Amino acid sequence: FTLIEFLYYNYRMLPELTLSQILLLSVLFIVFVLLLSIIRLVRRLKRKSDISLNEQNRALIASQRLNKVILQSLNFHDVIQKIAETIPNELYFNTGIVAVIERISQVIKKVGVSSTPEAEEQIKVLVDSFSKIGISLSDPNNYMAKATRENKHLITNDLYNVLGPVLTKEQSRNIQNLIGTKTAVVYPIYGSMETVIGVFVAGTRKKEEDLSKYELAIIQNFVDGAGIAMEHAILYSNLRKTSEQLKVANTKLQELDRLKDEFVSLASHELRTPMTVIKSYLWMMLDKKNVSTLSEKQKTYIDRAYTSTQRLINLVNDMLNVSRIESGRLTLAMQPLDLANLITTVHTEMLPKATEQKINLQFARPLQALPQVQADPERVEQVLINLIGNSLKFTPENGTIKIEVSNNPLE
């Protein structure tokens, strides 16, 4: 009854009221009803505000959790599994699935699924099946493939739309019943280059119409952060794989280098022996006792053969020394050495070659005796021969090469 009706039926029980008093009571009643309506409206708005605040807190906690995932590990499999676990732990959805796209094969293959004790065996089958079979991005029915093609999130109440054809309808519905999922939301995951690198599936026990826009927004924000974490993990995984490949290649190169050193060392030894024998026979033919029996042309040919043989021996010795240096097997026989005497010996050996090239090779022996030094005579002699040999090679005809040695007591 309205106030007017109440007064009409009960006017005998009330004292007589004037019209103005009746109108006043009516106004007061209307004001009272308005106040009740305002109070109920305020309570409803406050409840919505509390819900919004709770959703924001959940989004913030999920973001913090994701940051920890990014910082704690760069192992690819750990990252996708931790992202999947974040769904039931932080966002209060009951299931999380993270699937990764293999760029070359264009197949959704690697997958991480949040732990669910009730469906542990079925989830193991799911993970194994994804690893072996995968889902083609061109699959017309699978929602994960469709979400990557259409670049938008999709919602379904049948997990077979997400897991088929990797799992059968019976297997998919069995998992859905065990974990109690009523609605699955499928989001494409983007990398920094705005390319789809994976798919994120959030399962909830709510019906599609009961999902709020805040919950969907939370998942979207979470997926954006998950894309960064996954991309970093993929880059790290690729770098680690490349590093391992380079390490294997480097080991092979070291082995090849070792085999090369062994070959050069062996070849040098094997070549030096016959070359030394040839040189000895040629030297015997050029000996004073035998040279008289040779014609000038024969002597010239044998002399050239002797010189070429000596060059080959020197070349073999250089190869052997380089091999020893690279392998760290070069040893020095250190002993007291008179540099003046050694230079005199080398000068005497190189003088015929300089005369043949019409180059004046001079050595000014110091007037005062030089102090002896600790050195390997064979190596120093080799250095001197190489230096003088290079000088003869680049000095023009009728040029002069001077060899000088001195002692500076201040140094």
mmCIF file of C-alpha atoms in Angstrom:
data_model
loop_
_atom_site.group_PDB
_atom_site.id
_atom_site.type_symbol
_atom_site.label_atom_id
_atom_site.label_comp_id
_atom_site.label_asym_id
_atom_site.label_seq_id
_atom_site.Cartn_x
_atom_site.Cartn_y
_atom_site.Cartn_z
ATOM 1 C CA PHE A 1 0.000 0.000 0.000
ATOM 2 C CA THR A 2 1.075 3.537 -0.634
ATOM 3 C CA LEU A 3 0.818 6.108 2.076
ATOM 4 C CA ILE A 4 -2.351 7.509 0.453
ATOM 5 C CA GLU A 5 -3.991 4.090 0.397
ATOM 6 C CA PHE A 6 -2.929 3.447 4.005
ATOM 7 C CA LEU A 7 -4.472 6.709 5.115
ATOM 8 C CA TYR A 8 -7.617 6.055 3.083
ATOM 9 C CA TYR A 9 -8.296 2.661 4.686
ATOM 10 C CA ASN A 10 -7.223 3.609 8.171
ATOM 11 C CA TYR A 11 -8.378 7.174 8.418
ATOM 12 C CA ARG A 12 -10.794 6.278 11.278
ATOM 13 C CA MET A 13 -7.907 5.050 13.428
ATOM 14 C CA LEU A 14 -5.921 8.207 12.902
ATOM 15 C CA PRO A 15 -6.699 11.564 14.311
ATOM 16 C CA GLU A 16 -8.120 13.925 11.848
ATOM 17 C CA LEU A 17 -5.354 15.408 9.688
ATOM 18 C CA THR A 18 -5.489 18.408 7.556
ATOM 19 C CA LEU A 19 -4.649 18.182 3.889
ATOM 20 C CA SER A 20 -1.334 19.942 4.389
ATOM 21 C CA GLN A 21 -0.342 17.446 7.077
ATOM 22 C CA ILE A 22 -1.200 14.547 4.815
ATOM 23 C CA LEU A 23 0.909 16.041 2.005
ATOM 24 C CA LEU A 24 3.806 16.552 4.399
ATOM 25 C CA LEU A 25 3.715 12.918 5.488
ATOM 26 C CA SER A 26 3.645 11.853 1.842
ATOM 27 C CA VAL A 27 6.759 13.922 1.067
ATOM 28 C CA LEU A 28 8.594 12.497 4.080
ATOM 29 C CA PHE A 29 7.778 8.976 2.983
ATOM 30 C CA ILE A 30 9.061 9.645 -0.535
ATOM 31 C CA VAL A 31 12.294 11.089 0.871
ATOM 32 C CA PHE A 32 12.719 8.000 3.050
ATOM 33 C CA VAL A 33 12.318 5.696 0.032
ATOM 34 C CA LEU A 34 14.830 7.764 -1.940
ATOM 35 C CA LEU A 35 17.367 7.515 0.887
ATOM 36 C CA LEU A 36 16.982 3.726 0.987
ATOM 37 C CA SER A 37 17.535 3.549 -2.782
ATOM 38 C CA ILE A 38 20.646 5.742 -2.557
ATOM 39 C CA ILE A 39 22.091 3.580 0.256
ATOM 40 C CA ARG A 40 21.540 0.399 -1.771
ATOM 41 C CA LEU A 41 23.128 2.020 -4.851
ATOM 42 C CA VAL A 42 26.193 3.135 -2.847
ATOM 43 C CA ARG A 43 26.626 -0.372 -1.435
ATOM 44 C CA ARG A 44 26.425 -1.870 -4.911
ATOM 45 C CA LEU A 45 29.001 0.585 -6.311
ATOM 46 C CA LYS A 46 31.296 -0.086 -3.352
ATOM 47 C CA ARG A 47 31.044 -3.823 -3.941
ATOM 48 C CA LYS A 48 31.953 -3.335 -7.610
ATOM 49 C CA SER A 49 34.812 -1.058 -6.602
ATOM 50 C CA ASP A 50 36.108 -3.713 -4.192
ATOM 51 C CA ILE A 51 35.933 -6.319 -6.949
ATOM 52 C CA SER A 52 37.845 -4.020 -9.326
ATOM 53 C CA LEU A 53 40.477 -3.343 -6.667
ATOM 54 C CA ASN A 54 40.877 -7.058 -6.004
ATOM 55 C CA GLU A 55 41.294 -7.693 -9.716
ATOM 56 C CA GLN A 56 43.970 -5.005 -9.907
ATOM 57 C CA ASN A 57 45.780 -6.533 -6.942
ATOM 58 C CA ARG A 58 45.673 -9.924 -8.609
ATOM 59 C CA ALA A 59 47.060 -8.414 -11.816
ATOM 60 C CA LEU A 60 49.856 -6.716 -9.865
ATOM 61 C CA ILE A 61 50.755 -9.942 -8.013
ATOM 62 C CA ALA A 62 50.747 -11.861 -11.301
ATOM 63 C CA SER A 63 53.063 -9.267 -12.889
ATOM 64 C CA GLN A 64 55.455 -9.487 -9.937
ATOM 65 C CA ARG A 65 55.375 -13.260 -10.188
ATOM 66 C CA LEU A 66 56.161 -13.078 -13.895
ATOM 67 C CA ASN A 67 59.092 -10.735 -13.229
ATOM 68 C CA LYS A 68 60.482 -13.316 -10.811
ATOM 69 C CA VAL A 69 60.067 -15.967 -13.501
ATOM 70 C CA ILE A 70 62.085 -13.813 -15.925
ATOM 71 C CA LEU A 71 64.843 -13.125 -13.405
ATOM 72 C CA GLN A 72 65.109 -16.555 -11.789
ATOM 73 C CA SER A 73 65.806 -18.652 -14.861
ATOM 74 C CA LEU A 74 66.623 -18.370 -18.543
ATOM 75 C CA ASN A 75 66.244 -22.072 -19.177
ATOM 76 C CA PHE A 76 63.579 -22.360 -21.864
ATOM 77 C CA HIS A 77 61.695 -25.357 -20.433
ATOM 78 C CA ASP A 78 61.770 -23.891 -16.911
ATOM 79 C CA VAL A 79 60.357 -20.572 -18.109
ATOM 80 C CA ILE A 80 57.374 -21.995 -20.004
ATOM 81 C CA GLN A 81 56.568 -24.341 -17.109
ATOM 82 C CA LYS A 82 56.739 -21.492 -14.551
ATOM 83 C CA ILE A 83 54.524 -19.311 -16.745
ATOM 84 C CA ALA A 84 51.987 -22.140 -16.888
ATOM 85 C CA GLU A 85 52.160 -22.580 -13.081
ATOM 86 C CA THR A 86 51.524 -18.865 -12.517
ATOM 87 C CA ILE A 87 47.917 -19.249 -13.711
ATOM 88 C CA PRO A 88 46.558 -21.394 -10.843
ATOM 89 C CA ASN A 89 48.965 -19.923 -8.264
ATOM 90 C CA GLU A 90 48.366 -16.215 -8.850
ATOM 91 C CA LEU A 91 45.416 -15.576 -11.190
ATOM 92 C CA TYR A 92 43.066 -18.142 -9.610
ATOM 93 C CA PHE A 93 42.339 -19.895 -12.874
ATOM 94 C CA ASN A 94 42.519 -23.645 -12.444
ATOM 95 C CA THR A 95 44.616 -24.501 -15.507
ATOM 96 C CA GLY A 96 47.425 -22.895 -17.492
ATOM 97 C CA ILE A 97 48.892 -24.139 -20.787
ATOM 98 C CA VAL A 98 51.808 -22.531 -22.649
ATOM 99 C CA ALA A 99 52.561 -23.759 -26.180
ATOM 100 C CA VAL A 100 55.499 -22.668 -28.359
ATOM 101 C CA ILE A 101 55.617 -22.328 -32.144
ATOM 102 C CA GLU A 102 58.498 -23.927 -34.023
ATOM 103 C CA ARG A 103 59.312 -21.369 -36.704
ATOM 104 C CA ILE A 104 60.813 -23.739 -39.279
ATOM 105 C CA SER A 105 58.099 -26.423 -39.197
ATOM 106 C CA GLN A 106 55.277 -23.959 -38.380
ATOM 107 C CA VAL A 107 53.967 -26.361 -35.748
ATOM 108 C CA ILE A 108 52.852 -25.766 -32.153
ATOM 109 C CA LYS A 109 54.919 -28.397 -30.405
ATOM 110 C CA LYS A 110 56.607 -27.680 -27.072
ATOM 111 C CA VAL A 111 54.162 -27.209 -24.241
ATOM 112 C CA GLY A 112 54.105 -26.501 -20.523
ATOM 113 C CA VAL A 113 51.057 -27.402 -18.408
ATOM 114 C CA SER A 114 50.312 -26.360 -14.831
ATOM 115 C CA SER A 115 50.453 -29.165 -12.274
ATOM 116 C CA THR A 116 47.103 -30.823 -11.606
ATOM 117 C CA PRO A 117 47.258 -33.872 -9.275
ATOM 118 C CA GLU A 118 43.843 -35.110 -10.384
ATOM 119 C CA ALA A 119 44.924 -35.399 -14.027
ATOM 120 C CA GLU A 120 48.671 -36.023 -13.657
ATOM 121 C CA GLU A 121 48.772 -39.067 -15.959
ATOM 122 C CA GLN A 122 46.596 -37.435 -18.620
ATOM 123 C CA ILE A 123 48.722 -34.273 -18.607
ATOM 124 C CA LYS A 124 51.872 -36.374 -19.067
ATOM 125 C CA VAL A 125 50.221 -37.956 -22.110
ATOM 126 C CA LEU A 126 49.336 -34.454 -23.341
ATOM 127 C CA VAL A 127 52.928 -33.172 -23.026
ATOM 128 C CA ASP A 128 54.378 -36.276 -24.698
ATOM 129 C CA SER A 129 51.833 -36.117 -27.523
ATOM 130 C CA PHE A 130 52.597 -32.447 -28.201
ATOM 131 C CA SER A 131 56.335 -33.189 -28.325
ATOM 132 C CA LYS A 132 55.826 -35.984 -30.866
ATOM 133 C CA ILE A 133 52.931 -34.703 -32.987
ATOM 134 C CA GLY A 134 52.211 -31.020 -32.458
ATOM 135 C CA ILE A 135 49.519 -28.897 -34.107
ATOM 136 C CA SER A 136 49.969 -27.303 -37.514
ATOM 137 C CA LEU A 137 49.321 -23.548 -37.638
ATOM 138 C CA SER A 138 47.120 -24.212 -40.668
ATOM 139 C CA ASP A 139 44.795 -26.538 -38.716
ATOM 140 C CA PRO A 140 41.282 -25.142 -39.463
ATOM 141 C CA ASN A 141 39.633 -26.441 -36.270
ATOM 142 C CA ASN A 142 42.160 -26.083 -33.463
ATOM 143 C CA TYR A 143 41.639 -22.882 -31.452
ATOM 144 C CA MET A 144 45.344 -22.382 -30.735
ATOM 145 C CA ALA A 145 46.117 -22.372 -34.458
ATOM 146 C CA LYS A 146 43.106 -20.131 -35.153
ATOM 147 C CA ALA A 147 44.144 -17.633 -32.461
ATOM 148 C CA THR A 148 47.609 -17.259 -34.079
ATOM 149 C CA ARG A 149 46.072 -16.745 -37.526
ATOM 150 C CA GLU A 150 43.325 -14.354 -36.443
ATOM 151 C CA ASN A 151 45.522 -12.471 -33.926
ATOM 152 C CA LYS A 152 42.837 -12.365 -31.230
ATOM 153 C CA HIS A 153 41.788 -14.300 -28.160
ATOM 154 C CA LEU A 154 39.182 -17.054 -28.497
ATOM 155 C CA ILE A 155 36.889 -18.648 -25.899
ATOM 156 C CA THR A 156 35.552 -22.201 -25.872
ATOM 157 C CA ASN A 157 33.779 -24.491 -23.433
ATOM 158 C CA ASP A 158 35.194 -27.661 -25.019
ATOM 159 C CA LEU A 159 38.888 -28.498 -24.385
ATOM 160 C CA TYR A 160 38.940 -30.668 -27.499
ATOM 161 C CA ASN A 161 38.889 -27.419 -29.499
ATOM 162 C CA VAL A 162 42.234 -26.644 -27.854
ATOM 163 C CA LEU A 163 43.861 -30.083 -27.528
ATOM 164 C CA GLY A 164 42.582 -31.839 -30.652
ATOM 165 C CA PRO A 165 43.762 -33.530 -32.776
ATOM 166 C CA VAL A 166 46.769 -34.204 -30.511
ATOM 167 C CA LEU A 167 44.332 -35.817 -28.071
ATOM 168 C CA THR A 168 41.100 -37.568 -28.935
ATOM 169 C CA LYS A 169 37.731 -36.168 -27.900
ATOM 170 C CA GLU A 170 37.483 -38.763 -25.168
ATOM 171 C CA GLN A 171 40.943 -37.907 -23.769
ATOM 172 C CA SER A 172 40.234 -34.168 -23.921
ATOM 173 C CA ARG A 173 36.893 -34.442 -22.147
ATOM 174 C CA ASN A 174 38.378 -36.776 -19.565
ATOM 175 C CA ILE A 175 40.981 -34.133 -18.686
ATOM 176 C CA GLN A 176 38.311 -31.432 -18.703
ATOM 177 C CA ASN A 177 36.150 -33.386 -16.270
ATOM 178 C CA LEU A 178 39.063 -34.238 -13.967
ATOM 179 C CA ILE A 179 40.286 -30.630 -13.619
ATOM 180 C CA GLY A 180 36.774 -29.149 -13.702
ATOM 181 C CA THR A 181 37.397 -26.666 -16.515
ATOM 182 C CA LYS A 182 34.236 -25.146 -17.956
ATOM 183 C CA THR A 183 35.766 -22.399 -20.085
ATOM 184 C CA ALA A 184 39.144 -22.055 -21.839
ATOM 185 C CA VAL A 185 40.458 -18.698 -23.055
ATOM 186 C CA VAL A 186 43.113 -18.898 -25.804
ATOM 187 C CA TYR A 187 45.531 -15.979 -26.341
ATOM 188 C CA PRO A 188 48.300 -15.620 -28.959
ATOM 189 C CA ILE A 189 51.675 -14.688 -27.400
ATOM 190 C CA TYR A 190 53.661 -11.969 -29.189
ATOM 191 C CA GLY A 191 57.398 -11.311 -29.184
ATOM 192 C CA SER A 192 59.146 -7.944 -29.437
ATOM 193 C CA MET A 193 58.820 -7.913 -33.257
ATOM 194 C CA GLU A 194 55.021 -8.317 -33.055
ATOM 195 C CA THR A 195 55.320 -11.877 -34.335
ATOM 196 C CA VAL A 196 53.412 -14.717 -32.703
ATOM 197 C CA ILE A 197 55.844 -16.963 -30.807
ATOM 198 C CA GLY A 198 53.367 -19.095 -28.866
ATOM 199 C CA VAL A 199 49.900 -19.594 -27.426
ATOM 200 C CA PHE A 200 48.589 -19.210 -23.883
ATOM 201 C CA VAL A 201 45.503 -21.090 -22.632
ATOM 202 C CA ALA A 202 43.810 -20.240 -19.322
ATOM 203 C CA GLY A 203 41.170 -22.636 -18.023
ATOM 204 C CA THR A 204 38.539 -21.638 -15.446
ATOM 205 C CA ARG A 205 35.651 -23.280 -13.624
ATOM 206 C CA LYS A 206 33.451 -20.316 -14.516
ATOM 207 C CA LYS A 207 31.096 -20.245 -17.453
ATOM 208 C CA GLU A 208 31.884 -17.905 -20.331
ATOM 209 C CA GLU A 209 29.121 -15.446 -19.374
ATOM 210 C CA ASP A 210 30.458 -15.246 -15.808
ATOM 211 C CA LEU A 211 33.927 -14.081 -16.867
ATOM 212 C CA SER A 212 34.379 -10.386 -16.166
ATOM 213 C CA LYS A 213 36.198 -7.985 -18.465
ATOM 214 C CA TYR A 214 38.691 -7.460 -15.634
ATOM 215 C CA GLU A 215 39.638 -11.144 -15.614
ATOM 216 C CA LEU A 216 40.137 -11.136 -19.379
ATOM 217 C CA ALA A 217 42.206 -7.948 -19.125
ATOM 218 C CA ILE A 218 44.381 -9.546 -16.405
ATOM 219 C CA ILE A 219 45.129 -12.519 -18.654
ATOM 220 C CA GLN A 220 45.937 -10.205 -21.581
ATOM 221 C CA ASN A 221 48.396 -8.187 -19.479
ATOM 222 C CA PHE A 222 49.929 -11.402 -18.193
ATOM 223 C CA VAL A 223 50.305 -12.761 -21.733
ATOM 224 C CA ASP A 224 52.098 -9.591 -22.847
ATOM 225 C CA GLY A 225 54.680 -10.085 -20.084
ATOM 226 C CA ALA A 226 54.898 -13.814 -20.779
ATOM 227 C CA GLY A 227 55.880 -13.037 -24.375
ATOM 228 C CA ILE A 228 58.923 -11.098 -23.172
ATOM 229 C CA ALA A 229 59.937 -13.898 -20.794
ATOM 230 C CA MET A 230 59.562 -16.549 -23.491
ATOM 231 C CA GLU A 231 61.461 -14.528 -26.078
ATOM 232 C CA HIS A 232 64.369 -14.012 -23.678
ATOM 233 C CA ALA A 233 64.373 -17.734 -22.903
ATOM 234 C CA ILE A 234 64.305 -18.625 -26.619
ATOM 235 C CA LEU A 235 67.211 -16.262 -27.333
ATOM 236 C CA TYR A 236 69.187 -17.684 -24.410
ATOM 237 C CA SER A 237 68.430 -21.233 -25.537
ATOM 238 C CA ASN A 238 69.562 -20.442 -29.090
ATOM 239 C CA LEU A 239 72.735 -18.753 -27.814
ATOM 240 C CA ARG A 240 73.481 -21.705 -25.569
ATOM 241 C CA LYS A 241 72.914 -24.134 -28.437
ATOM 242 C CA THR A 242 75.155 -22.079 -30.727
ATOM 243 C CA SER A 243 77.802 -21.904 -28.006
ATOM 244 C CA GLU A 244 77.750 -25.685 -27.639
ATOM 245 C CA GLN A 245 78.028 -26.107 -31.409
ATOM 246 C CA LEU A 246 80.974 -23.692 -31.496
ATOM 247 C CA LYS A 247 82.572 -25.569 -28.618
ATOM 248 C CA VAL A 248 82.282 -28.864 -30.523
ATOM 249 C CA ALA A 249 83.613 -27.205 -33.694
ATOM 250 C CA ASN A 250 86.511 -25.704 -31.728
ATOM 251 C CA THR A 251 87.360 -29.122 -30.277
ATOM 252 C CA LYS A 252 87.404 -30.584 -33.789
ATOM 253 C CA LEU A 253 89.609 -27.716 -35.016
ATOM 254 C CA GLN A 254 92.026 -28.302 -32.157
ATOM 255 C CA GLU A 255 92.127 -31.984 -33.040
ATOM 256 C CA LEU A 256 92.738 -31.142 -36.706
ATOM 257 C CA ASP A 257 95.452 -28.694 -35.689
ATOM 258 C CA ARG A 258 97.106 -31.384 -33.569
ATOM 259 C CA LEU A 259 96.950 -33.863 -36.447
ATOM 260 C CA LYS A 260 98.395 -31.224 -38.771
ATOM 261 C CA ASP A 261 101.311 -30.602 -36.402
ATOM 262 C CA GLU A 262 101.934 -34.326 -36.137
ATOM 263 C CA PHE A 263 101.827 -34.672 -39.926
ATOM 264 C CA VAL A 264 104.189 -31.739 -40.507
ATOM 265 C CA SER A 265 106.582 -33.029 -37.854
ATOM 266 C CA LEU A 266 106.526 -36.573 -39.264
ATOM 267 C CA ALA A 267 106.792 -35.389 -42.868
ATOM 268 C CA SER A 268 109.675 -33.069 -41.993
ATOM 269 C CA HIS A 269 111.605 -35.866 -40.322
ATOM 270 C CA GLU A 270 110.906 -38.280 -43.166
ATOM 271 C CA LEU A 271 111.882 -35.723 -45.828
ATOM 272 C CA ARG A 272 115.007 -34.491 -44.087
ATOM 273 C CA THR A 273 116.661 -37.946 -43.996
ATOM 274 C CA PRO A 274 116.613 -38.670 -47.760
ATOM 275 C CA MET A 275 117.426 -35.034 -48.600
ATOM 276 C CA THR A 276 120.476 -35.186 -46.349
ATOM 277 C CA VAL A 277 121.600 -38.382 -48.093
ATOM 278 C CA ILE A 278 121.169 -36.769 -51.530
ATOM 279 C CA LYS A 279 123.099 -33.711 -50.368
ATOM 280 C CA SER A 280 125.925 -35.918 -49.091
ATOM 281 C CA TYR A 281 126.264 -37.785 -52.406
ATOM 282 C CA LEU A 282 126.231 -34.508 -54.343
ATOM 283 C CA TRP A 283 128.880 -33.063 -52.021
ATOM 284 C CA MET A 284 131.067 -36.140 -52.596
ATOM 285 C CA MET A 285 130.792 -35.622 -56.368
ATOM 286 C CA LEU A 286 131.856 -31.990 -55.944
ATOM 287 C CA ASP A 287 134.819 -32.989 -53.762
ATOM 288 C CA LYS A 288 138.268 -32.065 -55.128
ATOM 289 C CA LYS A 289 139.094 -35.721 -55.728
ATOM 290 C CA ASN A 290 136.058 -36.278 -57.955
ATOM 291 C CA VAL A 291 135.344 -32.864 -59.453
ATOM 292 C CA SER A 292 138.246 -33.170 -61.941
ATOM 293 C CA THR A 293 136.472 -36.051 -63.683
ATOM 294 C CA LEU A 294 133.397 -33.894 -64.366
ATOM 295 C CA SER A 295 132.864 -31.611 -67.323
ATOM 296 C CA GLU A 296 131.966 -27.984 -66.681
ATOM 297 C CA LYS A 297 128.335 -28.616 -67.641
ATOM 298 C CA GLN A 298 128.108 -31.627 -65.294
ATOM 299 C CA LYS A 299 129.706 -29.635 -62.494
ATOM 300 C CA THR A 300 127.205 -26.812 -63.022
ATOM 301 C CA TYR A 301 124.250 -29.193 -62.928
ATOM 302 C CA ILE A 302 125.481 -31.001 -59.812
ATOM 303 C CA ASP A 303 126.273 -27.693 -58.098
ATOM 304 C CA ARG A 304 122.749 -26.449 -58.778
ATOM 305 C CA ALA A 305 121.307 -29.748 -57.521
ATOM 306 C CA TYR A 306 123.408 -29.445 -54.357
ATOM 307 C CA THR A 307 122.218 -25.839 -53.789
ATOM 308 C CA SER A 308 118.556 -26.773 -54.386
ATOM 309 C CA THR A 309 118.869 -29.746 -52.049
ATOM 310 C CA GLN A 310 120.245 -27.470 -49.340
ATOM 311 C CA ARG A 311 117.289 -25.105 -49.838
ATOM 312 C CA LEU A 312 114.858 -28.000 -49.491
ATOM 313 C CA ILE A 313 116.582 -29.094 -46.289
ATOM 314 C CA ASN A 314 116.328 -25.540 -44.940
ATOM 315 C CA LEU A 315 112.637 -25.433 -45.908
ATOM 316 C CA VAL A 316 112.003 -28.755 -44.144
ATOM 317 C CA ASN A 317 113.830 -27.442 -41.064
ATOM 318 C CA ASP A 318 111.651 -24.310 -41.102
ATOM 319 C CA MET A 319 108.496 -26.424 -41.322
ATOM 320 C CA LEU A 320 109.682 -28.544 -38.426
ATOM 321 C CA ASN A 321 110.499 -25.486 -36.321
ATOM 322 C CA VAL A 322 107.124 -23.868 -37.035
ATOM 323 C CA SER A 323 105.404 -27.099 -36.020
ATOM 324 C CA ARG A 324 107.431 -27.238 -32.826
ATOM 325 C CA ILE A 325 106.658 -23.603 -31.984
ATOM 326 C CA GLU A 326 102.882 -24.004 -32.563
ATOM 327 C CA SER A 327 102.725 -27.177 -30.480
ATOM 328 C CA GLY A 328 104.921 -25.717 -27.725
ATOM 329 C CA ARG A 329 107.592 -28.406 -28.242
ATOM 330 C CA LEU A 330 110.421 -26.106 -29.329
ATOM 331 C CA THR A 331 113.315 -26.491 -26.887
ATOM 332 C CA LEU A 332 116.348 -24.234 -26.603
ATOM 333 C CA ALA A 333 119.803 -25.574 -25.789
ATOM 334 C CA MET A 334 121.142 -22.592 -23.891
ATOM 335 C CA GLN A 335 124.947 -22.280 -23.550
ATOM 336 C CA PRO A 336 127.681 -19.597 -23.499
ATOM 337 C CA LEU A 337 128.070 -18.170 -27.006
ATOM 338 C CA ASP A 338 130.626 -15.873 -28.728
ATOM 339 C CA LEU A 339 128.498 -13.830 -31.148
ATOM 340 C CA ALA A 340 131.514 -12.561 -33.125
ATOM 341 C CA ASN A 341 132.717 -16.078 -33.931
ATOM 342 C CA LEU A 342 129.215 -17.219 -34.858
ATOM 343 C CA ILE A 343 128.663 -14.228 -37.161
ATOM 344 C CA THR A 344 132.058 -14.875 -38.768
ATOM 345 C CA THR A 345 131.039 -18.475 -39.487
ATOM 346 C CA VAL A 346 127.714 -17.427 -41.001
ATOM 347 C CA HIS A 347 129.380 -14.656 -43.013
ATOM 348 C CA THR A 348 131.842 -17.177 -44.453
ATOM 349 C CA GLU A 349 128.994 -19.548 -45.425
ATOM 350 C CA MET A 350 126.907 -16.812 -47.062
ATOM 351 C CA LEU A 351 129.767 -15.027 -48.834
ATOM 352 C CA PRO A 352 129.842 -17.336 -51.910
ATOM 353 C CA LYS A 353 126.139 -16.747 -52.503
ATOM 354 C CA ALA A 354 126.607 -12.983 -52.179
ATOM 355 C CA THR A 355 129.542 -13.075 -54.611
ATOM 356 C CA GLU A 356 127.431 -15.070 -57.076
ATOM 357 C CA GLN A 357 124.756 -12.341 -56.936
ATOM 358 C CA LYS A 358 127.452 -9.614 -57.258
ATOM 359 C CA ILE A 359 126.612 -8.195 -53.833
ATOM 360 C CA ASN A 360 129.266 -6.974 -51.411
ATOM 361 C CA LEU A 361 128.675 -8.756 -48.059
ATOM 362 C CA GLN A 362 130.766 -7.162 -45.298
ATOM 363 C CA PHE A 363 131.315 -8.029 -41.661
ATOM 364 C CA ALA A 364 133.286 -5.578 -39.490
ATOM 365 C CA ARG A 365 134.532 -7.743 -36.635
ATOM 366 C CA PRO A 366 134.756 -5.645 -33.422
ATOM 367 C CA LEU A 367 138.271 -4.789 -32.270
ATOM 368 C CA GLN A 368 137.488 -5.582 -28.659
ATOM 369 C CA ALA A 369 136.317 -9.012 -27.585
ATOM 370 C CA LEU A 370 132.583 -9.242 -26.950
ATOM 371 C CA PRO A 371 131.275 -10.789 -23.724
ATOM 372 C CA GLN A 372 129.707 -14.177 -24.114
ATOM 373 C CA VAL A 373 125.920 -14.477 -24.024
ATOM 374 C CA GLN A 374 123.574 -17.308 -23.051
ATOM 375 C CA ALA A 375 121.818 -18.495 -26.217
ATOM 376 C CA ASP A 376 121.082 -21.481 -28.426
ATOM 377 C CA PRO A 377 123.809 -21.427 -31.154
ATOM 378 C CA GLU A 378 121.721 -23.357 -33.684
ATOM 379 C CA ARG A 379 118.707 -21.003 -33.360
ATOM 380 C CA VAL A 380 120.814 -17.833 -33.458
ATOM 381 C CA GLU A 381 122.662 -19.140 -36.536
ATOM 382 C CA GLN A 382 119.319 -19.851 -38.207
ATOM 383 C CA VAL A 383 118.095 -16.314 -37.458
ATOM 384 C CA LEU A 384 121.296 -14.800 -38.916
ATOM 385 C CA ILE A 385 121.078 -16.940 -42.059
ATOM 386 C CA ASN A 386 117.424 -15.893 -42.562
ATOM 387 C CA LEU A 387 118.239 -12.197 -42.071
ATOM 388 C CA ILE A 388 121.200 -12.271 -44.470
ATOM 389 C CA GLY A 389 119.216 -14.399 -46.934
ATOM 390 C CA ASN A 390 116.392 -11.804 -46.990
ATOM 391 C CA SER A 391 118.940 -9.008 -47.412
ATOM 392 C CA LEU A 392 120.472 -10.807 -50.409
ATOM 393 C CA LYS A 393 117.011 -11.295 -51.888
ATOM 394 C CA PHE A 394 116.098 -7.585 -51.778
ATOM 395 C CA THR A 395 119.513 -5.965 -52.382
ATOM 396 C CA PRO A 396 120.171 -4.945 -56.013
ATOM 397 C CA GLU A 397 123.233 -6.016 -57.976
ATOM 398 C CA ASN A 398 126.481 -4.234 -56.932
ATOM 399 C CA GLY A 399 124.814 -3.312 -53.628
ATOM 400 C CA THR A 400 126.373 -3.648 -50.170
ATOM 401 C CA ILE A 401 125.208 -5.475 -47.055
ATOM 402 C CA LYS A 402 126.992 -4.571 -43.783
ATOM 403 C CA ILE A 403 126.917 -6.744 -40.661
ATOM 404 C CA GLU A 404 127.868 -4.955 -37.457
ATOM 405 C CA VAL A 405 127.915 -6.048 -33.825
ATOM 406 C CA SER A 406 128.919 -3.972 -30.793
ATOM 407 C CA ASN A 407 128.778 -3.992 -27.008
ATOM 408 C CA ASN A 408 127.071 -1.206 -25.068
ATOM 409 C CA PRO A 409 127.908 -1.581 -21.368
ATOM 410 C CA LEU A 410 125.132 0.843 -20.376
ATOM 411 C CA GLU A 411 122.362 -1.419 -21.704
#
